mmCIF file with all atom_site columns, N, CA and C in Angstrom:
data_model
loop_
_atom_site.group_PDB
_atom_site.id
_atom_site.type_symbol
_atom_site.label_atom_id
_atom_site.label_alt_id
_atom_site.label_comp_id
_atom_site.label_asym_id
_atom_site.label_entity_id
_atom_site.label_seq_id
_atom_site.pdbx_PDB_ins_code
_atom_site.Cartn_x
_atom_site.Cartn_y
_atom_site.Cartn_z
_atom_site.occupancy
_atom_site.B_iso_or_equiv
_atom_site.pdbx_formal_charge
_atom_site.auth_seq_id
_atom_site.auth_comp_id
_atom_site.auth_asym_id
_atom_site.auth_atom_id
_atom_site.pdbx_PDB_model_num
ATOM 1   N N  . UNK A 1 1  ? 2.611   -7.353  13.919  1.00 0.00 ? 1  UNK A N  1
ATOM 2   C CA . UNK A 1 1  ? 2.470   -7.562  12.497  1.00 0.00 ? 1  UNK A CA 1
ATOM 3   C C  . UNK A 1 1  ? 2.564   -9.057  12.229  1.00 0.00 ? 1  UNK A C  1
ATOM 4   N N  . UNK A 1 2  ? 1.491   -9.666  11.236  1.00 0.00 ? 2  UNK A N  1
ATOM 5   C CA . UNK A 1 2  ? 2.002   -10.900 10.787  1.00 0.00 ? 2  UNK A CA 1
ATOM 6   C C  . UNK A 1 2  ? 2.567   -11.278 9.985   1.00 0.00 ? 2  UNK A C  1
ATOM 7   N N  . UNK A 1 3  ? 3.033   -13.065 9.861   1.00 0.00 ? 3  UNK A N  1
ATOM 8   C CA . UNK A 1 3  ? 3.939   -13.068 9.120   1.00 0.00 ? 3  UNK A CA 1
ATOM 9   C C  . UNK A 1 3  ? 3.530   -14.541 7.660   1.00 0.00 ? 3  UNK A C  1
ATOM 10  N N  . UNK A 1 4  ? 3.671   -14.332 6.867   1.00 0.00 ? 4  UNK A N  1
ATOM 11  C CA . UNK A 1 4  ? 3.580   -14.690 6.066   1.00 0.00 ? 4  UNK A CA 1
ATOM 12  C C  . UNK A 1 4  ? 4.423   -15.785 4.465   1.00 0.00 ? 4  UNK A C  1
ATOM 13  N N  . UNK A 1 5  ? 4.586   -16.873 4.988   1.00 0.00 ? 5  UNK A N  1
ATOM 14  C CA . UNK A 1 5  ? 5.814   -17.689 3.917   1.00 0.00 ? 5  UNK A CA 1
ATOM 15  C C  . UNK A 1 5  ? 5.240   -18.430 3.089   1.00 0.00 ? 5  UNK A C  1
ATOM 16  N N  . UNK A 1 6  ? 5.882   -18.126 1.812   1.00 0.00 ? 6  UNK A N  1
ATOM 17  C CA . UNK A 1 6  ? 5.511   -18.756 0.639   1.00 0.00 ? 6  UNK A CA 1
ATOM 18  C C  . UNK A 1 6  ? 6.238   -19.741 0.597   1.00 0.00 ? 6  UNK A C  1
ATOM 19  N N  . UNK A 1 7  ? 5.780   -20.996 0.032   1.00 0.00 ? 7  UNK A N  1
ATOM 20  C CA . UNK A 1 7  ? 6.767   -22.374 -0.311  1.00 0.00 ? 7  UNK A CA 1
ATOM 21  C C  . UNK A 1 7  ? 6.910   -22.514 -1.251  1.00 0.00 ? 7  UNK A C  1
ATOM 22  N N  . UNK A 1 8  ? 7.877   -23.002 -2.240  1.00 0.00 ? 8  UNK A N  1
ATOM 23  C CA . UNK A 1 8  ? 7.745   -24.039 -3.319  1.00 0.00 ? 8  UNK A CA 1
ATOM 24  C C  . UNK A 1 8  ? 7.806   -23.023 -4.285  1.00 0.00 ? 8  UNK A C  1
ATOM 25  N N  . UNK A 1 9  ? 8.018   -21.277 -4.424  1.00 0.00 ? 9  UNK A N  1
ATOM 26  C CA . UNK A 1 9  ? 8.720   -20.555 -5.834  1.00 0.00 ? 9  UNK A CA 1
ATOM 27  C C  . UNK A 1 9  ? 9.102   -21.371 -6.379  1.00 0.00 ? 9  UNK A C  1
ATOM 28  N N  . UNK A 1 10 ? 8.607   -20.936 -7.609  1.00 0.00 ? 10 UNK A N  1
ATOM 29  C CA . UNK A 1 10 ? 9.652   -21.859 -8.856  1.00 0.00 ? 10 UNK A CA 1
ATOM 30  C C  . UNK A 1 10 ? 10.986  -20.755 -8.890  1.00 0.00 ? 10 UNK A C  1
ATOM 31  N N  . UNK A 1 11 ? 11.734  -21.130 -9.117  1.00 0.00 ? 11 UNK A N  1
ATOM 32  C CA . UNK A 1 11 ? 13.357  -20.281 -9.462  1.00 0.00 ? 11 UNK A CA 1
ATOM 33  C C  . UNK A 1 11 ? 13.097  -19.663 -10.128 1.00 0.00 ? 11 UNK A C  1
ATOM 34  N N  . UNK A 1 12 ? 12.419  -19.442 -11.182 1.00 0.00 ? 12 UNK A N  1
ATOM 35  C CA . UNK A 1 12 ? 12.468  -18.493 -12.364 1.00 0.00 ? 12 UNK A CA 1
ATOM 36  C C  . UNK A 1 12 ? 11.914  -17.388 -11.706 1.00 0.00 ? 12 UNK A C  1
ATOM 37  N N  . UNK A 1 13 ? 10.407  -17.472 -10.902 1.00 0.00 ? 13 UNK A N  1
ATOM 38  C CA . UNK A 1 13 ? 9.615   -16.658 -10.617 1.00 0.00 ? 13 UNK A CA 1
ATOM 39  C C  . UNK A 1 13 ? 10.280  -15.736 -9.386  1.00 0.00 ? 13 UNK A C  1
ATOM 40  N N  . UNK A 1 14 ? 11.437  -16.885 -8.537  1.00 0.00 ? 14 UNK A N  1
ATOM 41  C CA . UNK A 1 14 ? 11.886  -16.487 -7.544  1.00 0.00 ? 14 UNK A CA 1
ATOM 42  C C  . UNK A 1 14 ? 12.966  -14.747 -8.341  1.00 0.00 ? 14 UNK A C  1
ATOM 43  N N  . UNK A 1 15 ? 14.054  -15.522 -8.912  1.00 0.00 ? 15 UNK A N  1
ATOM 44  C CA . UNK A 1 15 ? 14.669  -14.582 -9.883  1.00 0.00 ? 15 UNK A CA 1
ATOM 45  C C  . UNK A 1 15 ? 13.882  -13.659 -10.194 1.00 0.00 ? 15 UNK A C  1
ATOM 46  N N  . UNK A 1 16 ? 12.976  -13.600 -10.977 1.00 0.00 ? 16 UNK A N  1
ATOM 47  C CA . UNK A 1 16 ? 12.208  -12.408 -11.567 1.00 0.00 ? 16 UNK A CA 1
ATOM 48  C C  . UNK A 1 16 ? 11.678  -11.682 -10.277 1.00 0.00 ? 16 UNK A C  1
ATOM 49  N N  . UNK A 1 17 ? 11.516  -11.972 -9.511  1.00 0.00 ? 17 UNK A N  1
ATOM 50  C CA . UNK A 1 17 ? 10.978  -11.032 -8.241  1.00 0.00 ? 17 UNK A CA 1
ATOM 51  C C  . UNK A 1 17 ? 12.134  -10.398 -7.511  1.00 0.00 ? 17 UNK A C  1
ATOM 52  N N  . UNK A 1 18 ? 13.328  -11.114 -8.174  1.00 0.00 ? 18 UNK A N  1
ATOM 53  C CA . UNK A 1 18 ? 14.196  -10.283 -7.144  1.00 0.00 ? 18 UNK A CA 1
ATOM 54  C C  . UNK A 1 18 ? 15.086  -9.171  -7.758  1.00 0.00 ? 18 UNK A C  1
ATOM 55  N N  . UNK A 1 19 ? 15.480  -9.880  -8.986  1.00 0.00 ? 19 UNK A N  1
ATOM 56  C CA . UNK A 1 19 ? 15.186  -7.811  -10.224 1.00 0.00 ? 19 UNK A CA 1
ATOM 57  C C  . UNK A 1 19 ? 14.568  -7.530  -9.732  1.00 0.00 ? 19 UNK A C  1
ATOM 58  N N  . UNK A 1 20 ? 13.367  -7.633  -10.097 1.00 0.00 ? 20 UNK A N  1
ATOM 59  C CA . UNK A 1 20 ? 12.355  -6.532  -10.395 1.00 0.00 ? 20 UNK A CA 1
ATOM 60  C C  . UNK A 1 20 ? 12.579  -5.459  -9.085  1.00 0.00 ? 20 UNK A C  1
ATOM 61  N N  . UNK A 1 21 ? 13.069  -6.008  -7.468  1.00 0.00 ? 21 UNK A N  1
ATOM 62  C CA . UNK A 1 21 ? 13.335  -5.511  -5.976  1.00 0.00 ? 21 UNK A CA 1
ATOM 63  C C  . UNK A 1 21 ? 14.400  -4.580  -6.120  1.00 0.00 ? 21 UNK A C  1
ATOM 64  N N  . UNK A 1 22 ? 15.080  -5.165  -6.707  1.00 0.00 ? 22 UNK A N  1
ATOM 65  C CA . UNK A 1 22 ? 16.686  -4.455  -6.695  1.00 0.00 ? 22 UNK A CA 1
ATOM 66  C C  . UNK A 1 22 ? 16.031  -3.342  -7.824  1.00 0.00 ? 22 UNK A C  1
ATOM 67  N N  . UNK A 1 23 ? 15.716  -3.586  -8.880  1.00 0.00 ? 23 UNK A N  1
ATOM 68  C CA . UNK A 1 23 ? 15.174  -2.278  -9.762  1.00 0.00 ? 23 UNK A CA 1
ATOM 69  C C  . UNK A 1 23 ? 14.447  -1.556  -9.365  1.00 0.00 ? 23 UNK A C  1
ATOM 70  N N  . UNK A 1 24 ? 13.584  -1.635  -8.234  1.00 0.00 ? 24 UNK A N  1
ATOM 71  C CA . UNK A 1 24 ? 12.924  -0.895  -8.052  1.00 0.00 ? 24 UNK A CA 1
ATOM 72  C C  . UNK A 1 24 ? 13.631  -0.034  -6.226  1.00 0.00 ? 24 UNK A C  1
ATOM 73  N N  . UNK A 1 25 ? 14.690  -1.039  -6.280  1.00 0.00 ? 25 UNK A N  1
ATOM 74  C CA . UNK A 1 25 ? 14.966  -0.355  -5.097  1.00 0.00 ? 25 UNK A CA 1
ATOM 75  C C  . UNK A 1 25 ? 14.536  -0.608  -3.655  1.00 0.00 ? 25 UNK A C  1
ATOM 76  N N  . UNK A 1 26 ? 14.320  -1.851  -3.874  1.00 0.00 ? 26 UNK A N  1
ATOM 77  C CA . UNK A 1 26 ? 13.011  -2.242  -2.340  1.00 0.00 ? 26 UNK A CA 1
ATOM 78  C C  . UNK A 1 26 ? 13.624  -3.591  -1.963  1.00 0.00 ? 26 UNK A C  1
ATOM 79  N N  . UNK A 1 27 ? 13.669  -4.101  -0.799  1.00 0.00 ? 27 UNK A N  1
ATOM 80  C CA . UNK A 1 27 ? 13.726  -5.562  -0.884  1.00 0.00 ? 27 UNK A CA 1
ATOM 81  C C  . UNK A 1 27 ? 12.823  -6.447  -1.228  1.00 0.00 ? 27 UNK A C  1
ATOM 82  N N  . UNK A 1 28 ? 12.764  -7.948  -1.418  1.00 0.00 ? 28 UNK A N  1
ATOM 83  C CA . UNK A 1 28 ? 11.947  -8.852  -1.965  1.00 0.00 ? 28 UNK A CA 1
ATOM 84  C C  . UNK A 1 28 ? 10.738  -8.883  -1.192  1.00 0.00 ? 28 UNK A C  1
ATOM 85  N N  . UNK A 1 29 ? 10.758  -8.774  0.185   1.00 0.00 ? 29 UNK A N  1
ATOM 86  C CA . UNK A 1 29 ? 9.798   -8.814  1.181   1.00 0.00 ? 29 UNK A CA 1
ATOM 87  C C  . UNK A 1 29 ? 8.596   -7.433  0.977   1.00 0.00 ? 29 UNK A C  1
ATOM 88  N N  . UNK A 1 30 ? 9.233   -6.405  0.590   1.00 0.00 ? 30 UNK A N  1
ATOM 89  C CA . UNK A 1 30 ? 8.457   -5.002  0.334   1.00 0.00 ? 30 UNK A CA 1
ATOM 90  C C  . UNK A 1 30 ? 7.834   -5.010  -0.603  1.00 0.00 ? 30 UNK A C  1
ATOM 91  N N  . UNK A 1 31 ? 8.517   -5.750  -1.819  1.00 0.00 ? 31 UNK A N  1
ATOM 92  C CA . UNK A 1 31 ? 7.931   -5.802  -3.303  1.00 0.00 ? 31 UNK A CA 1
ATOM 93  C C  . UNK A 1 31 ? 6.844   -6.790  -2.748  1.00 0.00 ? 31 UNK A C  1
ATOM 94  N N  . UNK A 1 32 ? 6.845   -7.777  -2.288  1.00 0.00 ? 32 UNK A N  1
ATOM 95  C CA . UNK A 1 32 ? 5.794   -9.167  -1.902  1.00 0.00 ? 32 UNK A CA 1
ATOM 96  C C  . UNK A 1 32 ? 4.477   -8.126  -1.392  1.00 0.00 ? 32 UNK A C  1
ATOM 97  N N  . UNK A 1 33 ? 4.592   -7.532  -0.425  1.00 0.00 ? 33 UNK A N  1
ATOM 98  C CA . UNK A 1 33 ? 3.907   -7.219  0.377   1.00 0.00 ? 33 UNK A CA 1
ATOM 99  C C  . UNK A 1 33 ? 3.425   -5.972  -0.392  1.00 0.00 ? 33 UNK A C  1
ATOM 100 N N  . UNK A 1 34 ? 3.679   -5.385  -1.340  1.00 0.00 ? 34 UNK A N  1
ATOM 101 C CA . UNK A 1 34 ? 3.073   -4.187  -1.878  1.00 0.00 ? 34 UNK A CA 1
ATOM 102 C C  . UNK A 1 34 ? 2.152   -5.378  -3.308  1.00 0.00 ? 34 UNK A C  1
ATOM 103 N N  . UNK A 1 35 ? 2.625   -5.538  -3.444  1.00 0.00 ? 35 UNK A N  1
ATOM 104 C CA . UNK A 1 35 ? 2.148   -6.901  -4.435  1.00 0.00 ? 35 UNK A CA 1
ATOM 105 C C  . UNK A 1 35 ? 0.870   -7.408  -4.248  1.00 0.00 ? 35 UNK A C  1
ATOM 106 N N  . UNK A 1 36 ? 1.093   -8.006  -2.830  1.00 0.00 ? 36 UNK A N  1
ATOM 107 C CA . UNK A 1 36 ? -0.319  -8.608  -2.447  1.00 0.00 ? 36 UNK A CA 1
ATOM 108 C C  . UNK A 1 36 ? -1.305  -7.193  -1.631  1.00 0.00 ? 36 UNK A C  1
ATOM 109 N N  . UNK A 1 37 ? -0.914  -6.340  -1.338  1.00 0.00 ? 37 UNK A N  1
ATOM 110 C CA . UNK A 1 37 ? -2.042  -5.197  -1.028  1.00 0.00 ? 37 UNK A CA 1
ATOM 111 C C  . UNK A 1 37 ? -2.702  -4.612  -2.095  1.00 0.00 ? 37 UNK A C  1
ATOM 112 N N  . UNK A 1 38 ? -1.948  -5.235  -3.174  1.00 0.00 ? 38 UNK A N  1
ATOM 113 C CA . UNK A 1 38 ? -2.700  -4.201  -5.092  1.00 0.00 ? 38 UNK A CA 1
ATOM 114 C C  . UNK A 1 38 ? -3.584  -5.483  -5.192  1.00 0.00 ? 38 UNK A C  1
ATOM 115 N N  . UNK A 1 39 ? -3.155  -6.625  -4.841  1.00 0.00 ? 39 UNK A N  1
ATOM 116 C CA . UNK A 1 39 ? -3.518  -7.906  -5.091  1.00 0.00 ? 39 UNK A CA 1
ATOM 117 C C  . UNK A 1 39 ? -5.305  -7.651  -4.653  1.00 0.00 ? 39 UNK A C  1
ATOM 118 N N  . UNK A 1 40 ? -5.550  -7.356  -3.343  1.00 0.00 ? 40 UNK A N  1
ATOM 119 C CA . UNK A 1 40 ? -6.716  -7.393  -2.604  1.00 0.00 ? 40 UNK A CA 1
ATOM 120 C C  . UNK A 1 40 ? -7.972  -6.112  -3.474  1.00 0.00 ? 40 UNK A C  1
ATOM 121 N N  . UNK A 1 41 ? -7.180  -5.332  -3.790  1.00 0.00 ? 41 UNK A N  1
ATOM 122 C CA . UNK A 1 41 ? -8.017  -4.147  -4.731  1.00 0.00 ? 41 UNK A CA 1
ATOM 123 C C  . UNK A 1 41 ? -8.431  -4.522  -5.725  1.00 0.00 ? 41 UNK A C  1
ATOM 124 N N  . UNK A 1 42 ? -7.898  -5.637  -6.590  1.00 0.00 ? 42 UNK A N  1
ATOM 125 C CA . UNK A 1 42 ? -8.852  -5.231  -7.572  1.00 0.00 ? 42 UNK A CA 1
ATOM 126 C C  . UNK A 1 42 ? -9.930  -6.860  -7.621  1.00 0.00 ? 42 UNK A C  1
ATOM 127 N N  . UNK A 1 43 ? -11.049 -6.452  -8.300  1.00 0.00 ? 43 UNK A N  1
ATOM 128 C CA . UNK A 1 43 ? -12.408 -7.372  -7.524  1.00 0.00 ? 43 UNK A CA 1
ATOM 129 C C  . UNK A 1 43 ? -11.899 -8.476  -8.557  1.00 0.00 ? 43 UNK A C  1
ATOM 130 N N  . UNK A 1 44 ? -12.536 -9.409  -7.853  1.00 0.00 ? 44 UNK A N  1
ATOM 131 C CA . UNK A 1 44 ? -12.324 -11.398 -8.378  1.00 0.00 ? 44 UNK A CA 1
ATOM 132 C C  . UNK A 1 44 ? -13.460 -11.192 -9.552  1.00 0.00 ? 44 UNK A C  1
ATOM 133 N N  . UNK A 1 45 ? -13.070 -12.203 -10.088 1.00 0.00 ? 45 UNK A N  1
ATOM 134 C CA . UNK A 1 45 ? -14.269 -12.421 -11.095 1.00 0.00 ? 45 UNK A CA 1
ATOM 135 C C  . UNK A 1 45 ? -15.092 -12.783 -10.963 1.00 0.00 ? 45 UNK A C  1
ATOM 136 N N  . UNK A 1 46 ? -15.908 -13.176 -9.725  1.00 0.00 ? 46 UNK A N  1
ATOM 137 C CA . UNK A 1 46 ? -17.039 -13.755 -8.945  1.00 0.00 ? 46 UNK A CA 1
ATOM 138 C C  . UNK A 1 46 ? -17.578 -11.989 -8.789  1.00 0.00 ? 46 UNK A C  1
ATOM 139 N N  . UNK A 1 47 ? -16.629 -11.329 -8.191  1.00 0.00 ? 47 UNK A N  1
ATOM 140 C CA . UNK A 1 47 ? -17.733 -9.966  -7.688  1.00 0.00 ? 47 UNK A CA 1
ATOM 141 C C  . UNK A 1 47 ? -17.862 -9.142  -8.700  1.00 0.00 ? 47 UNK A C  1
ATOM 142 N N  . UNK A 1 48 ? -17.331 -9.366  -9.659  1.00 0.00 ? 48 UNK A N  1
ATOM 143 C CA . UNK A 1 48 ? -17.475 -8.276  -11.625 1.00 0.00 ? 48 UNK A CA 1
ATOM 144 C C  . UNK A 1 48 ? -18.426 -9.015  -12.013 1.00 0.00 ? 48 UNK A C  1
ATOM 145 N N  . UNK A 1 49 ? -18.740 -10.282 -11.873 1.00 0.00 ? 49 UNK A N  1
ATOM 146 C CA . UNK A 1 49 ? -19.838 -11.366 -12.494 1.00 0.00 ? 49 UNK A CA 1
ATOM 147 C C  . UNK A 1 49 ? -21.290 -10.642 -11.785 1.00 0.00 ? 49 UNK A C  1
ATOM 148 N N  . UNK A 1 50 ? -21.195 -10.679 -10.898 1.00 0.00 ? 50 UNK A N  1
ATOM 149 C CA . UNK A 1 50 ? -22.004 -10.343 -9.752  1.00 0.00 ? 50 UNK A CA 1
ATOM 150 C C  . UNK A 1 50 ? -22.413 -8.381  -10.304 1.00 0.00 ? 50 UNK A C  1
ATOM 151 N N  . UNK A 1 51 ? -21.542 -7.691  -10.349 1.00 0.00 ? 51 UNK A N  1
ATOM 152 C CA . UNK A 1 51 ? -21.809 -6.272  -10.230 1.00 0.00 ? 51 UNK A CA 1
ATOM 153 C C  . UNK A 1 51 ? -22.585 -6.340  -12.002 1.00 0.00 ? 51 UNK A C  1
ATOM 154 N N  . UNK A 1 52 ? -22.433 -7.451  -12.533 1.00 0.00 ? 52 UNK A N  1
ATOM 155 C CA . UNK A 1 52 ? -22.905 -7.301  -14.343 1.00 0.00 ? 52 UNK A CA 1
ATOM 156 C C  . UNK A 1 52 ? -23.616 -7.297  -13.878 1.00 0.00 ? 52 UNK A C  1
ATOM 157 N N  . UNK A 1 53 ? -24.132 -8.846  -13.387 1.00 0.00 ? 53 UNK A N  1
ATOM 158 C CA . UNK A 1 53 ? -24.988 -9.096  -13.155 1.00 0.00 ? 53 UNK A CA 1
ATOM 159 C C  . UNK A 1 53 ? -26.429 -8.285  -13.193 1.00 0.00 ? 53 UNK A C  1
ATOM 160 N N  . UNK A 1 54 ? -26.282 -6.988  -12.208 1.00 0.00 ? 54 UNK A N  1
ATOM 161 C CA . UNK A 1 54 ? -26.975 -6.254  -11.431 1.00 0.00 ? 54 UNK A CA 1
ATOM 162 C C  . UNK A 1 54 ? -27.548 -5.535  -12.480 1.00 0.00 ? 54 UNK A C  1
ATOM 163 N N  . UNK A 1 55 ? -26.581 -5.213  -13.569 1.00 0.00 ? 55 UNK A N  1
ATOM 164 C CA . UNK A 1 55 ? -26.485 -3.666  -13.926 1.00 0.00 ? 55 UNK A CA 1
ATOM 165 C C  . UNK A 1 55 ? -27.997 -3.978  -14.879 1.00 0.00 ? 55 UNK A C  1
ATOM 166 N N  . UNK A 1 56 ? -28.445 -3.174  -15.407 1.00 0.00 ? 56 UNK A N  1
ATOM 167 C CA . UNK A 1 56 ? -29.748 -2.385  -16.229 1.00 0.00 ? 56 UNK A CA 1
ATOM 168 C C  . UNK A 1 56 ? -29.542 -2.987  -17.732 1.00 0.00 ? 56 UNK A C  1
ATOM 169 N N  . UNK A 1 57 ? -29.469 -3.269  -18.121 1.00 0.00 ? 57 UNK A N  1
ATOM 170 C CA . UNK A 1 57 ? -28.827 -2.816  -19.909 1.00 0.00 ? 57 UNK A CA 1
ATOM 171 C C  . UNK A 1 57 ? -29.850 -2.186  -20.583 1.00 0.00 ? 57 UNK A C  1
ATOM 172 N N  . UNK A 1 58 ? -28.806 -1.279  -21.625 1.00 0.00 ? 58 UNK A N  1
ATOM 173 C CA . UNK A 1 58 ? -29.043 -0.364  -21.900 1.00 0.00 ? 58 UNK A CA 1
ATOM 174 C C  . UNK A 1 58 ? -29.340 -0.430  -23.351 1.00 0.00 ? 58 UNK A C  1
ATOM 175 N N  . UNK A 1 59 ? -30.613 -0.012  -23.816 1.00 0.00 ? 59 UNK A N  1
ATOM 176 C CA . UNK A 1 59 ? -30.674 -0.261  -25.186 1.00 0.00 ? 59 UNK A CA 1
ATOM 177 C C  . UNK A 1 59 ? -30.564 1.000   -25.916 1.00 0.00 ? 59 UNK A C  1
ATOM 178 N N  . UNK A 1 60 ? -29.983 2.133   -25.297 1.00 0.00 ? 60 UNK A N  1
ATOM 179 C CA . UNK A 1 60 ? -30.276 3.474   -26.460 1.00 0.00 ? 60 UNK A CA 1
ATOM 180 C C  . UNK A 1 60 ? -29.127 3.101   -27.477 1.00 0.00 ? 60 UNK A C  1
ATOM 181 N N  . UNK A 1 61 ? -29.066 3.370   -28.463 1.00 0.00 ? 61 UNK A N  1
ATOM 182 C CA . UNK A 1 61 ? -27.832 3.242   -29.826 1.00 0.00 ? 61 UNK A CA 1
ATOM 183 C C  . UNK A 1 61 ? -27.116 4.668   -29.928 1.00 0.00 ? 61 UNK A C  1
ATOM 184 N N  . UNK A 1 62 ? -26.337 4.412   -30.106 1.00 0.00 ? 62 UNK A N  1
ATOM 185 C CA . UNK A 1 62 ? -24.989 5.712   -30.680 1.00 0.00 ? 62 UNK A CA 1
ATOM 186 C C  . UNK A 1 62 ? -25.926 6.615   -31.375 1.00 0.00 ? 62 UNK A C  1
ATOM 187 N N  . UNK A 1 63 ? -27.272 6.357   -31.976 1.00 0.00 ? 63 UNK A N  1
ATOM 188 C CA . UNK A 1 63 ? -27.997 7.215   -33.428 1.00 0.00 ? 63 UNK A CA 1
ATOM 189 C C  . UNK A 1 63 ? -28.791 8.160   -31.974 1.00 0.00 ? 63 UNK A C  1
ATOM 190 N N  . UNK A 1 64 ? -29.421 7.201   -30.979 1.00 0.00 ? 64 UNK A N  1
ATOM 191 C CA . UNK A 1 64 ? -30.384 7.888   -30.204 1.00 0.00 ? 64 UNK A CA 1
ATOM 192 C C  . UNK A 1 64 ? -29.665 8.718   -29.208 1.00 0.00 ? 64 UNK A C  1
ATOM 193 N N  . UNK A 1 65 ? -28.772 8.308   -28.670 1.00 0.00 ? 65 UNK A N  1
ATOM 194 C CA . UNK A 1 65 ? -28.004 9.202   -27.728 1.00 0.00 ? 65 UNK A CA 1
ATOM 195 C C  . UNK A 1 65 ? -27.644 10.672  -28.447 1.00 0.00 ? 65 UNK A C  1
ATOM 196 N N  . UNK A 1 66 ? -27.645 10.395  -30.058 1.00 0.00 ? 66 UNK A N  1
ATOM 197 C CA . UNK A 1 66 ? -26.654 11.569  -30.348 1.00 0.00 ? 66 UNK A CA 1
ATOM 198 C C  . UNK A 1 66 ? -27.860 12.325  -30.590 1.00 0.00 ? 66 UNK A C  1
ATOM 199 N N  . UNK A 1 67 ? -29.540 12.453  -30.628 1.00 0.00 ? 67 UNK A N  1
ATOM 200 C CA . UNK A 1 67 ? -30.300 12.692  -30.810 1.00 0.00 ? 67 UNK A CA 1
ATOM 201 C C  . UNK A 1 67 ? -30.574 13.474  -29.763 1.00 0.00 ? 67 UNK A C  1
ATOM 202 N N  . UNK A 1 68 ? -30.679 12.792  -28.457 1.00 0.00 ? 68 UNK A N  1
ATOM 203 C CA . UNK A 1 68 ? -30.835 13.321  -27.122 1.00 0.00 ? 68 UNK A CA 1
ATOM 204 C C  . UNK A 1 68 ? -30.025 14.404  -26.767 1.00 0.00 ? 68 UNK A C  1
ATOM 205 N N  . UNK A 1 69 ? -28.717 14.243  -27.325 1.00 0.00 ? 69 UNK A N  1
ATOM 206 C CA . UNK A 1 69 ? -27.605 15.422  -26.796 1.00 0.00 ? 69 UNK A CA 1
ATOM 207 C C  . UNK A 1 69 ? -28.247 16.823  -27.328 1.00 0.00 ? 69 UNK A C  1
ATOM 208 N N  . UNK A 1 70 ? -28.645 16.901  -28.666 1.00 0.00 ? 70 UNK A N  1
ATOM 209 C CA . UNK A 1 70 ? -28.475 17.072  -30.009 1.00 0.00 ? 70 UNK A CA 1
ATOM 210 C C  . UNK A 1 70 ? -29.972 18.367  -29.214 1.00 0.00 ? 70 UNK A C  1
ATOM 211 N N  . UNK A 1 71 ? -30.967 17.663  -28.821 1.00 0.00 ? 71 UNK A N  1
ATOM 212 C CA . UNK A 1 71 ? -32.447 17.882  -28.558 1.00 0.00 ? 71 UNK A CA 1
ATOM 213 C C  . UNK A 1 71 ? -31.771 18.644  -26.820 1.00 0.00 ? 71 UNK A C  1
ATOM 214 N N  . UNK A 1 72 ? -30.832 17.985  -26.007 1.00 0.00 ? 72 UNK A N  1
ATOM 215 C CA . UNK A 1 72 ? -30.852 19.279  -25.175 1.00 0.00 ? 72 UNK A CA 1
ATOM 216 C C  . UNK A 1 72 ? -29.790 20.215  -25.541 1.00 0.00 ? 72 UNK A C  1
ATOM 217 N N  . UNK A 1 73 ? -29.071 20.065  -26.136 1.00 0.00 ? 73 UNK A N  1
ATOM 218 C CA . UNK A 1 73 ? -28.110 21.348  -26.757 1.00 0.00 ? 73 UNK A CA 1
ATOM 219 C C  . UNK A 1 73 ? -29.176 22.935  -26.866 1.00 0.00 ? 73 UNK A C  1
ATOM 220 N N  . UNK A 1 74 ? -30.516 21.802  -28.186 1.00 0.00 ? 74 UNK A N  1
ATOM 221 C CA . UNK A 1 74 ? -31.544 22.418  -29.183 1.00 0.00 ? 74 UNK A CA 1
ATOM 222 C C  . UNK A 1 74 ? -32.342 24.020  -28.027 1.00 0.00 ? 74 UNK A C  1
ATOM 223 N N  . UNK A 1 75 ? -32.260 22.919  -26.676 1.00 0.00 ? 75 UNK A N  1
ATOM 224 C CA . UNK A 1 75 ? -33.281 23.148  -25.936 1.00 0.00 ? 75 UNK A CA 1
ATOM 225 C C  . UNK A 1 75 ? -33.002 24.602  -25.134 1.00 0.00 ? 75 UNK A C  1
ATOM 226 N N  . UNK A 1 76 ? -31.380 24.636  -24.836 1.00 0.00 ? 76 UNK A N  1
ATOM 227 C CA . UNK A 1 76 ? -31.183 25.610  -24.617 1.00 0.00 ? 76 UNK A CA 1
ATOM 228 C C  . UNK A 1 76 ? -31.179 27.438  -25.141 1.00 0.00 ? 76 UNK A C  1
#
């Protein structure tokens, strides 16, 4: 397993991480390390920029969608 050291916490931040350990029941090292594995999940703003990017847009309006529902409800 590797190993990993942070330098230079500010005290405050240091403190607040180490409640939050003891409240939750974990040591500081467990809380760190569960921390930075949530850390890696969720996407940067480079790859949400990127996935807009991609997407279609969509011009139907709230009036036409409810039309469409409305027309296959009808249909059945």
């Amino acid at each position: 397993m590797s190993m990993i050291q942070v330098r230079n916490v500010p005290e405050e931040l240091h403190r607040q991480l180490k409640v939050r350990a003891a409240q939750e029941g974990v040591t500081l090292s467990e809380l760190a390390l569960r921390e930075l594995a949530r850390s890696v999940d969720v996407p940067t703003a480079r790859v949400l920029s990127e996935r807009f990017a991609t997407m279609v847009p969509q011009s139907e309006t709230a009036e036409s969608i409810t039309e469409s529902v409305r027309a296959e409800r009808d249909a059945r």
